[in-house]
mmCIF file of C-alpha atoms in Angstrom:
data_model
loop_
_atom_site.group_PDB
_atom_site.id
_atom_site.type_symbol
_atom_site.label_atom_id
_atom_site.label_comp_id
_atom_site.label_asym_id
_atom_site.label_seq_id
_atom_site.Cartn_x
_atom_site.Cartn_y
_atom_site.Cartn_z
ATOM 1 C CA MET I 7 9.842 16.030 -22.651
ATOM 2 C CA ARG I 8 8.861 12.437 -21.953
ATOM 3 C CA THR I 9 11.450 10.004 -20.624
ATOM 4 C CA ASP I 10 11.462 6.512 -22.074
ATOM 5 C CA LEU I 11 11.117 3.843 -19.389
ATOM 6 C CA ASP I 12 14.044 1.883 -20.853
ATOM 7 C CA THR I 13 16.406 4.840 -20.363
ATOM 8 C CA ILE I 14 16.027 4.789 -16.569
ATOM 9 C CA LEU I 15 16.106 1.046 -15.976
ATOM 10 C CA THR I 16 19.406 -0.738 -15.472
ATOM 11 C CA PRO I 17 20.083 -3.732 -17.762
ATOM 12 C CA GLY I 18 19.083 -6.068 -14.930
ATOM 13 C CA GLN I 19 15.842 -4.186 -14.353
ATOM 14 C CA LYS I 20 15.030 -4.046 -18.090
ATOM 15 C CA LYS I 21 14.788 -7.799 -18.288
ATOM 16 C CA ASP I 22 12.494 -7.698 -15.245
ATOM 17 C CA SER I 23 10.344 -4.745 -16.367
ATOM 18 C CA ALA I 24 7.420 -7.164 -16.659
ATOM 19 C CA ARG I 25 7.667 -7.471 -12.877
ATOM 20 C CA MET I 26 6.450 -3.902 -12.406
ATOM 21 C CA THR I 27 3.649 -3.931 -9.886
ATOM 22 C CA GLY I 28 1.323 -1.483 -8.181
ATOM 23 C CA ALA I 29 3.174 0.094 -5.263
ATOM 24 C CA GLY I 30 0.689 2.812 -4.354
ATOM 25 C CA THR I 31 -1.476 5.656 -5.585
ATOM 26 C CA VAL I 32 -1.260 9.384 -6.213
ATOM 27 C CA THR I 33 -3.902 10.476 -3.705
ATOM 28 C CA LYS I 34 -4.037 14.266 -4.143
ATOM 29 C CA THR I 35 -2.221 17.434 -5.129
ATOM 30 C CA ASP I 36 -0.241 19.317 -2.506
ATOM 31 C CA GLY I 37 -0.072 23.086 -2.914
ATOM 32 C CA THR I 38 -0.117 25.086 -6.130
ATOM 33 C CA ASP I 39 3.310 24.237 -7.547
ATOM 34 C CA GLY I 40 2.566 20.743 -8.862
ATOM 35 C CA ARG I 41 3.535 18.611 -5.875
ATOM 36 C CA ILE I 42 1.610 15.381 -5.330
ATOM 37 C CA LEU I 43 0.938 13.164 -2.340
ATOM 38 C CA VAL I 44 1.718 9.491 -2.918
ATOM 39 C CA LYS I 45 0.524 6.808 -0.532
ATOM 40 C CA LEU I 46 2.095 3.352 -0.732
ATOM 41 C CA LYS I 47 0.166 0.129 -0.278
ATOM 42 C CA PRO I 48 0.181 -1.127 3.308
ATOM 43 C CA ASP I 49 1.872 -4.412 2.381
ATOM 44 C CA GLY I 50 5.284 -2.729 2.645
ATOM 45 C CA LEU I 51 6.806 -4.744 -0.196
ATOM 46 C CA ILE I 52 7.988 -1.827 -2.326
ATOM 47 C CA ASP I 53 9.418 1.541 -1.246
ATOM 48 C CA ILE I 54 9.719 3.863 -4.232
ATOM 49 C CA PHE I 55 10.607 7.015 -2.306
ATOM 50 C CA ASP I 56 14.373 6.505 -2.676
ATOM 51 C CA ASP I 57 14.251 6.165 -6.464
ATOM 52 C CA GLU I 58 15.270 8.883 -8.947
ATOM 53 C CA HIS I 59 12.086 8.436 -10.980
ATOM 54 C CA LEU I 60 8.461 7.935 -10.067
ATOM 55 C CA ILE I 61 6.781 5.534 -12.477
ATOM 56 C CA VAL I 62 3.100 6.415 -12.859
ATOM 57 C CA GLU I 63 0.557 4.368 -14.793
ATOM 58 C CA VAL I 64 -1.168 6.842 -17.118
ATOM 59 C CA ASP I 65 -3.750 5.596 -19.643
ATOM 60 C CA GLY I 66 -2.484 2.018 -19.205
ATOM 61 C CA GLY I 67 1.176 2.887 -19.840
ATOM 62 C CA ALA I 68 4.111 3.202 -17.439
ATOM 63 C CA VAL I 69 5.398 6.789 -17.539
ATOM 64 C CA PRO I 70 8.630 7.563 -15.648
ATOM 65 C CA MET I 71 8.865 11.063 -14.168
ATOM 66 C CA ARG I 72 12.045 12.492 -12.648
ATOM 67 C CA ILE I 73 11.731 13.222 -8.927
ATOM 68 C CA THR I 74 13.247 16.534 -7.824
ATOM 69 C CA ASP I 75 12.216 16.480 -4.155
ATOM 70 C CA VAL I 76 10.673 14.049 -1.663
ATOM 71 C CA LYS I 77 9.289 14.936 1.768
ATOM 72 C CA ARG I 78 8.306 11.817 3.659
ATOM 73 C CA ARG I 79 5.099 11.800 5.689
ATOM 74 C CA GLY I 80 5.572 8.689 7.780
ATOM 75 C CA ASP I 81 6.582 5.296 6.415
ATOM 76 C CA ARG I 82 3.913 4.904 3.751
ATOM 77 C CA SER I 83 3.410 8.354 2.203
ATOM 78 C CA ALA I 84 5.347 11.336 0.868
ATOM 79 C CA THR I 85 4.901 14.646 -0.896
ATOM 80 C CA ILE I 86 6.776 14.438 -4.202
ATOM 81 C CA GLU I 87 7.889 17.180 -6.564
ATOM 82 C CA LEU I 88 8.370 16.109 -10.184
ATOM 83 C CA ALA I 89 10.597 17.867 -12.729
ATOM 84 C CA ASN I 90 7.958 18.330 -15.452
ATOM 85 C CA ILE I 91 4.889 18.950 -13.268
ATOM 86 C CA LYS I 92 4.837 22.636 -12.303
ATOM 87 C CA THR I 93 1.176 23.502 -11.615
ATOM 88 C CA ALA I 94 -1.648 22.101 -9.499
ATOM 89 C CA ASP I 95 -3.668 21.630 -12.706
ATOM 90 C CA GLN I 96 -0.945 19.427 -14.220
ATOM 91 C CA ALA I 97 -0.707 17.482 -10.949
ATOM 92 C CA ARG I 98 -4.511 16.941 -10.845
ATOM 93 C CA HIS I 99 -4.203 14.763 -13.955
ATOM 94 C CA LEU I 100 -2.122 12.299 -11.916
ATOM 95 C CA VAL I 101 -4.531 12.021 -8.957
ATOM 96 C CA GLY I 102 -5.901 8.482 -8.780
ATOM 97 C CA CYS I 103 -3.117 7.038 -10.962
ATOM 98 C CA ARG I 104 -1.277 3.945 -9.791
ATOM 99 C CA VAL I 105 2.383 4.291 -8.882
ATOM 100 C CA LEU I 106 4.488 1.363 -10.048
ATOM 101 C CA GLY I 107 7.606 -0.205 -8.601
ATOM 102 C CA LEU I 108 9.792 -3.162 -9.462
ATOM 103 C CA ASP I 109 8.733 -6.192 -7.444
ATOM 104 C CA GLU I 110 12.104 -7.348 -6.168
ATOM 105 C CA ARG I 111 10.873 -10.413 -4.317
ATOM 106 C CA ASP I 112 12.621 -13.625 -5.217
ATOM 107 C CA GLU I 113 10.789 -15.338 -8.085
ATOM 108 C CA ASP I 114 10.863 -18.558 -6.072
ATOM 109 C CA GLU I 115 8.735 -16.994 -3.346
ATOM 110 C CA ASP I 116 5.150 -18.183 -3.200
ATOM 111 C CA SER I 117 3.269 -16.020 -5.689
ATOM 112 C CA ASP I 118 -0.033 -17.071 -4.129
ATOM 113 C CA ASP I 119 0.639 -14.980 -1.010
ATOM 114 C CA LEU I 120 -1.980 -12.275 -0.517
ATOM 115 C CA GLU I 121 -0.869 -8.693 -0.054
ATOM 116 C CA MET I 122 -2.046 -7.185 3.223
ATOM 117 C CA GLY I 123 -4.032 -4.442 1.468
ATOM 118 C CA SER I 124 -6.015 -7.001 -0.507
ATOM 119 C CA LEU I 125 -7.686 -8.118 2.751
ATOM 120 C CA ILE I 126 -9.634 -4.848 3.032
ATOM 121 C CA GLY I 127 -13.311 -5.761 2.702
ATOM 122 C CA PHE I 128 -12.831 -9.275 4.107
ATOM 123 C CA THR I 129 -15.054 -10.399 6.993
ATOM 124 C CA ILE I 130 -13.208 -11.656 10.085
ATOM 125 C CA ASN I 131 -14.666 -14.737 11.770
ATOM 126 C CA ASP I 132 -13.552 -16.274 15.061
ATOM 127 C CA PRO I 133 -14.506 -19.925 15.712
ATOM 128 C CA SER I 134 -15.409 -19.164 19.339
ATOM 129 C CA THR I 135 -17.303 -15.872 18.886
ATOM 130 C CA GLY I 136 -18.552 -16.021 15.280
ATOM 131 C CA GLU I 137 -18.514 -13.073 12.893
ATOM 132 C CA VAL I 138 -16.398 -10.221 14.259
ATOM 133 C CA GLY I 139 -16.700 -7.577 11.532
ATOM 134 C CA VAL I 140 -15.319 -6.249 8.238
ATOM 135 C CA ILE I 141 -11.741 -5.065 7.660
ATOM 136 C CA GLU I 142 -12.083 -1.390 6.683
ATOM 137 C CA ASP I 143 -8.390 -0.418 6.629
ATOM 138 C CA ILE I 144 -4.868 -1.438 7.630
ATOM 139 C CA ASP I 145 -3.091 0.677 10.265
ATOM 140 C CA ASP I 146 0.622 0.293 9.618
ATOM 141 C CA SER I 147 1.732 3.059 11.978
ATOM 142 C CA VAL I 148 2.814 0.447 14.526
ATOM 143 C CA ALA I 149 6.302 -0.675 13.497
ATOM 144 C CA ILE I 150 6.118 -4.103 15.117
ATOM 145 C CA ASN I 151 2.852 -5.354 13.666
ATOM 146 C CA PRO I 152 0.182 -3.806 11.425
ATOM 147 C CA LEU I 153 -3.387 -3.717 12.679
ATOM 148 C CA PHE I 154 -6.658 -4.514 10.955
ATOM 149 C CA VAL I 155 -9.128 -1.656 11.436
ATOM 150 C CA VAL I 156 -12.371 -3.615 11.782
ATOM 151 C CA SER I 157 -15.916 -2.262 11.725
ATOM 152 C CA THR I 158 -18.043 -4.234 14.193
ATOM 153 C CA PRO I 159 -21.657 -3.786 15.368
ATOM 154 C CA SER I 160 -20.318 -2.198 18.580
ATOM 155 C CA GLY I 161 -17.867 0.148 16.792
ATOM 156 C CA GLU I 162 -14.349 0.130 15.401
ATOM 157 C CA VAL I 163 -11.759 -2.257 16.843
ATOM 158 C CA LEU I 164 -8.085 -2.799 16.086
ATOM 159 C CA ILE I 165 -6.943 -6.396 15.640
ATOM 160 C CA PRO I 166 -3.270 -7.339 15.268
ATOM 161 C CA ALA I 167 -2.577 -8.718 11.782
ATOM 162 C CA ALA I 168 -0.477 -11.493 13.297
ATOM 163 C CA ASP I 169 0.135 -14.740 11.404
ATOM 164 C CA GLU I 170 -0.255 -16.743 14.605
ATOM 165 C CA PHE I 171 -3.934 -15.670 14.854
ATOM 166 C CA VAL I 172 -4.815 -16.610 11.252
ATOM 167 C CA ILE I 173 -6.489 -19.983 10.760
ATOM 168 C CA ASP I 174 -7.760 -19.640 7.192
ATOM 169 C CA ILE I 175 -8.096 -17.136 4.359
ATOM 170 C CA ASN I 176 -10.950 -17.741 1.930
ATOM 171 C CA GLU I 177 -10.333 -15.427 -1.025
ATOM 172 C CA GLU I 178 -13.463 -16.510 -2.871
ATOM 173 C CA GLY I 179 -15.748 -15.958 0.127
ATOM 174 C CA LYS I 180 -13.736 -12.910 1.278
ATOM 175 C CA THR I 181 -13.435 -14.242 4.821
ATOM 176 C CA LEU I 182 -10.515 -14.359 7.236
ATOM 177 C CA THR I 183 -10.832 -16.858 10.059
ATOM 178 C CA MET I 184 -8.774 -15.886 13.102
ATOM 179 C CA SER I 185 -8.397 -17.358 16.571
ATOM 180 C CA LEU I 186 -8.412 -14.160 18.616
ATOM 181 C CA PRO I 187 -7.124 -13.998 22.192
ATOM 182 C CA ALA I 188 -9.861 -13.962 24.814
ATOM 183 C CA GLY I 189 -10.881 -10.425 25.731
ATOM 184 C CA LEU I 190 -9.245 -8.750 22.722
ATOM 185 C CA LEU I 191 -12.579 -7.503 21.397
ATOM 186 C CA ASN I 192 -13.603 -6.204 24.844
ATOM 187 C CA LEU I 193 -10.559 -4.084 25.695
ATOM 188 C CA ASP I 194 -12.620 -0.889 25.753
ATOM 189 C CA ASP I 195 -15.090 -2.461 28.193
ATOM 190 C CA THR I 196 -12.564 -2.757 31.028
ATOM 191 C CA PRO I 197 -13.459 -0.560 33.984
ATOM 192 C CA GLU I 198 -11.039 2.279 34.787
ATOM 193 C CA ALA I 199 -9.060 1.924 38.013
#
């Protein structure tokens, strides 16, 4: 039985259903009983794990599925059991599908703001040291401030994704210019005491 999206949205949400946005992805199946692992985007804007329904984009349409159980795996992922998905084979059809959530940001907020996850693939430049490397991932396990996981010629480095370091974001050129604190890139080079 398929649930109609309108039946689970409140009247206030129905008028805003056009504000549905990608909140994460079904990354894999979990076990043999139809559970799935959902990973949310690192921008932290939408948390769908407390909802009664998981809204999955299947073949270009938003399909609500009733959640029967959620087991969180950190802040950004969870194993989810759905009412109508009972086998690993059924769950496999959802792997790779986008999970949608209602973007509840104020409409007056600047819609030009980039989401943190959209910076993956950008090259970081520092005016004093030149090209630093490419952002490969976002580590949001640190509650205070997420970190850019950056691939550099000398290996992987973690750079705080702090607004005060950002000088410029060039979306077209996929570059992020940051003024990094002296020595930040050389933390691993410090001799042990």
